[in-house]
């Protein structure tokens, strides 16, 4: 298995501290947006169910 190059290790060594920090910030923002969209969908679904259950 030692014949297989470790691309992840090579990529990590090439990034500067500033680049790593920027990458972490971008990743965090994407995750926050994803979580926010998911929570909006859950809230909309909950409200839809609340409204429709009141009409019965």
Short mmCIF file of N, CA, C and O in Angstrom, two decimals:
data_model
loop_
_atom_site.label_atom_id
_atom_site.label_comp_id
_atom_site.label_asym_id
_atom_site.label_seq_id
_atom_site.Cartn_x
_atom_site.Cartn_y
_atom_site.Cartn_z
N UNK A 1 0.82 -1.19 0.00
CA UNK A 1 0.00 0.00 0.00
C UNK A 1 0.87 1.25 0.00
O UNK A 1 0.40 2.32 -0.27
N UNK A 2 2.13 1.12 0.32
CA UNK A 2 3.01 2.28 0.39
C UNK A 2 3.34 2.83 -0.99
O UNK A 2 3.87 3.92 -1.11
N UNK A 3 3.04 2.07 -2.07
CA UNK A 3 3.30 2.54 -3.42
C UNK A 3 2.28 3.60 -3.87
O UNK A 3 2.52 4.33 -4.82
N UNK A 4 1.14 3.66 -3.19
CA UNK A 4 0.09 4.61 -3.56
C UNK A 4 0.44 5.98 -2.98
O UNK A 4 0.66 6.10 -1.78
N UNK A 5 0.53 7.00 -3.84
CA UNK A 5 0.85 8.33 -3.31
C UNK A 5 -0.29 8.88 -2.47
O UNK A 5 -1.46 8.62 -2.73
N UNK A 6 0.06 9.63 -1.45
CA UNK A 6 -0.94 10.23 -0.56
C UNK A 6 -1.20 11.65 -1.04
O UNK A 6 -0.52 12.59 -0.67
N UNK A 7 -2.22 11.81 -1.89
CA UNK A 7 -2.52 13.11 -2.49
C UNK A 7 -3.02 14.10 -1.45
O UNK A 7 -2.74 15.29 -1.54
N UNK A 8 -3.76 13.64 -0.46
CA UNK A 8 -4.28 14.54 0.56
C UNK A 8 -3.15 15.18 1.35
O UNK A 8 -3.18 16.36 1.65
N UNK A 9 -2.16 14.40 1.71
CA UNK A 9 -1.03 14.93 2.47
C UNK A 9 -0.28 15.96 1.64
O UNK A 9 0.08 17.02 2.14
N UNK A 10 -0.07 15.68 0.36
CA UNK A 10 0.63 16.61 -0.52
C UNK A 10 -0.15 17.91 -0.66
O UNK A 10 0.42 18.99 -0.64
N UNK A 11 -1.46 17.82 -0.79
CA UNK A 11 -2.30 19.01 -0.95
C UNK A 11 -2.28 19.86 0.32
O UNK A 11 -2.21 21.08 0.25
N UNK A 12 -2.32 19.22 1.47
CA UNK A 12 -2.31 19.95 2.73
C UNK A 12 -1.00 20.70 2.92
O UNK A 12 -0.99 21.81 3.42
N UNK A 13 0.09 20.11 2.52
CA UNK A 13 1.39 20.74 2.69
C UNK A 13 1.55 21.96 1.79
O UNK A 13 2.33 22.85 2.07
N UNK A 14 0.80 22.02 0.69
CA UNK A 14 0.93 23.11 -0.27
C UNK A 14 0.14 24.35 0.15
O UNK A 14 0.38 25.42 -0.37
N UNK A 15 -0.82 24.20 1.06
CA UNK A 15 -1.66 25.33 1.45
C UNK A 15 -0.99 26.14 2.55
O UNK A 15 -0.46 25.60 3.50
N UNK A 16 -1.07 27.47 2.40
CA UNK A 16 -0.56 28.33 3.46
C UNK A 16 -1.61 28.45 4.55
O UNK A 16 -2.76 28.04 4.37
N UNK A 17 -1.24 29.02 5.67
CA UNK A 17 -2.18 29.20 6.77
C UNK A 17 -3.37 30.06 6.34
O UNK A 17 -4.50 29.79 6.70
N UNK A 18 -3.11 31.09 5.55
CA UNK A 18 -4.17 31.98 5.08
C UNK A 18 -5.14 31.23 4.16
O UNK A 18 -6.35 31.42 4.23
N UNK A 19 -4.58 30.38 3.31
CA UNK A 19 -5.42 29.61 2.39
C UNK A 19 -6.28 28.60 3.15
O UNK A 19 -7.45 28.40 2.82
N UNK A 20 -5.71 27.99 4.16
CA UNK A 20 -6.46 27.03 4.97
C UNK A 20 -7.60 27.75 5.70
O UNK A 20 -8.73 27.28 5.74
N UNK A 21 -7.30 28.92 6.24
CA UNK A 21 -8.32 29.69 6.95
C UNK A 21 -9.44 30.10 6.00
O UNK A 21 -10.63 29.98 6.33
N UNK A 22 -9.09 30.55 4.80
CA UNK A 22 -10.10 30.94 3.80
C UNK A 22 -10.95 29.74 3.40
O UNK A 22 -12.17 29.85 3.27
N UNK A 23 -10.32 28.60 3.22
CA UNK A 23 -11.05 27.38 2.87
C UNK A 23 -12.03 26.99 3.98
O UNK A 23 -13.18 26.63 3.72
N UNK A 24 -11.60 27.10 5.22
CA UNK A 24 -12.46 26.79 6.36
C UNK A 24 -13.65 27.76 6.43
O UNK A 24 -14.78 27.35 6.69
N UNK A 25 -13.40 29.03 6.17
CA UNK A 25 -14.47 30.02 6.19
C UNK A 25 -15.50 29.73 5.10
O UNK A 25 -16.71 29.74 5.35
N UNK A 26 -15.03 29.45 3.89
CA UNK A 26 -15.94 29.15 2.79
C UNK A 26 -16.76 27.90 3.07
O UNK A 26 -17.97 27.86 2.83
N UNK A 27 -16.10 26.88 3.60
CA UNK A 27 -16.80 25.63 3.93
C UNK A 27 -17.85 25.87 5.02
O UNK A 27 -18.97 25.37 4.92
N UNK A 28 -17.50 26.65 6.02
CA UNK A 28 -18.43 26.95 7.10
C UNK A 28 -19.64 27.72 6.58
O UNK A 28 -20.77 27.43 6.95
N UNK A 29 -19.41 28.69 5.71
CA UNK A 29 -20.51 29.47 5.15
C UNK A 29 -21.45 28.59 4.33
O UNK A 29 -22.68 28.72 4.41
N UNK A 30 -20.89 27.68 3.55
CA UNK A 30 -21.72 26.77 2.76
C UNK A 30 -22.57 25.89 3.67
O UNK A 30 -23.74 25.65 3.40
N UNK A 31 -21.97 25.41 4.76
CA UNK A 31 -22.70 24.55 5.69
C UNK A 31 -23.81 25.33 6.38
O UNK A 31 -24.93 24.83 6.55
N UNK A 32 -23.53 26.57 6.77
CA UNK A 32 -24.53 27.41 7.42
C UNK A 32 -25.69 27.66 6.47
O UNK A 32 -26.86 27.56 6.84
N UNK A 33 -25.39 27.97 5.20
CA UNK A 33 -26.45 28.19 4.21
C UNK A 33 -27.29 26.94 4.03
O UNK A 33 -28.52 27.00 3.94
N UNK A 34 -26.63 25.80 3.95
CA UNK A 34 -27.34 24.54 3.78
C UNK A 34 -28.27 24.27 4.97
O UNK A 34 -29.43 23.89 4.80
N UNK A 35 -27.75 24.46 6.18
CA UNK A 35 -28.55 24.25 7.38
C UNK A 35 -29.72 25.22 7.43
O UNK A 35 -30.83 24.86 7.81
N UNK A 36 -29.49 26.47 7.01
CA UNK A 36 -30.54 27.48 7.02
C UNK A 36 -31.65 27.12 6.03
O UNK A 36 -32.83 27.19 6.35
N UNK A 37 -31.25 26.71 4.83
CA UNK A 37 -32.25 26.31 3.83
C UNK A 37 -33.07 25.11 4.32
O UNK A 37 -34.28 25.05 4.13
N UNK A 38 -32.40 24.17 4.94
CA UNK A 38 -33.08 22.99 5.46
C UNK A 38 -34.07 23.38 6.55
O UNK A 38 -35.19 22.89 6.60
N UNK A 39 -33.68 24.30 7.43
CA UNK A 39 -34.58 24.73 8.50
C UNK A 39 -35.76 25.50 7.94
O UNK A 39 -36.88 25.39 8.44
N UNK A 40 -35.55 26.29 6.89
CA UNK A 40 -36.67 27.00 6.25
C UNK A 40 -37.66 26.00 5.66
O UNK A 40 -38.87 26.19 5.79
N UNK A 41 -37.15 24.97 5.02
CA UNK A 41 -38.02 23.94 4.46
C UNK A 41 -38.81 23.22 5.53
O UNK A 41 -40.00 22.96 5.38
N UNK A 42 -38.18 22.94 6.65
CA UNK A 42 -38.85 22.26 7.76
C UNK A 42 -39.93 23.16 8.35
O UNK A 42 -41.04 22.71 8.67
N UNK A 43 -39.62 24.44 8.49
CA UNK A 43 -40.59 25.38 9.05
C UNK A 43 -41.78 25.54 8.10
O UNK A 43 -42.93 25.56 8.54
N UNK A 44 -41.52 25.65 6.80
CA UNK A 44 -42.60 25.77 5.83
C UNK A 44 -43.49 24.53 5.84
O UNK A 44 -44.72 24.63 5.79
N UNK A 45 -42.87 23.38 5.94
CA UNK A 45 -43.63 22.13 5.99
C UNK A 45 -44.48 22.06 7.25
O UNK A 45 -45.65 21.67 7.21
N UNK A 46 -43.92 22.47 8.37
CA UNK A 46 -44.66 22.47 9.64
C UNK A 46 -45.85 23.42 9.57
O UNK A 46 -46.97 23.07 9.96
N UNK A 47 -45.63 24.61 9.02
CA UNK A 47 -46.73 25.58 8.90
C UNK A 47 -47.82 25.06 7.96
O UNK A 47 -49.00 25.24 8.22
N UNK A 48 -47.41 24.44 6.88
CA UNK A 48 -48.37 23.88 5.93
C UNK A 48 -49.23 22.83 6.63
O UNK A 48 -50.46 22.82 6.49
N UNK A 49 -48.60 21.97 7.41
CA UNK A 49 -49.34 20.94 8.12
C UNK A 49 -50.27 21.56 9.18
O UNK A 49 -51.41 21.12 9.35
N UNK A 50 -49.80 22.60 9.87
CA UNK A 50 -50.61 23.27 10.88
C UNK A 50 -51.84 23.91 10.25
O UNK A 50 -52.96 23.81 10.76
N UNK A 51 -51.65 24.58 9.12
CA UNK A 51 -52.76 25.25 8.42
C UNK A 51 -53.77 24.23 7.92
O UNK A 51 -54.97 24.39 8.10
N UNK A 52 -53.29 23.19 7.29
CA UNK A 52 -54.19 22.18 6.71
C UNK A 52 -54.89 21.34 7.77
O UNK A 52 -56.00 20.89 7.55
N UNK A 53 -54.25 21.13 8.89
CA UNK A 53 -54.89 20.33 9.94
C UNK A 53 -56.01 21.14 10.61
O UNK A 53 -56.94 20.57 11.16
N UNK A 54 -55.92 22.45 10.56
CA UNK A 54 -56.96 23.30 11.14
C UNK A 54 -58.20 23.38 10.30
O UNK A 54 -59.26 23.78 10.78
N UNK A 55 -58.13 23.01 9.04
CA UNK A 55 -59.29 23.09 8.13
C UNK A 55 -60.20 21.88 8.21
O UNK A 55 -61.27 21.89 7.67
N UNK A 56 -59.75 20.82 8.89
CA UNK A 56 -60.57 19.59 8.95
C UNK A 56 -61.82 19.80 9.76
O UNK A 56 -62.00 20.34 10.70
#
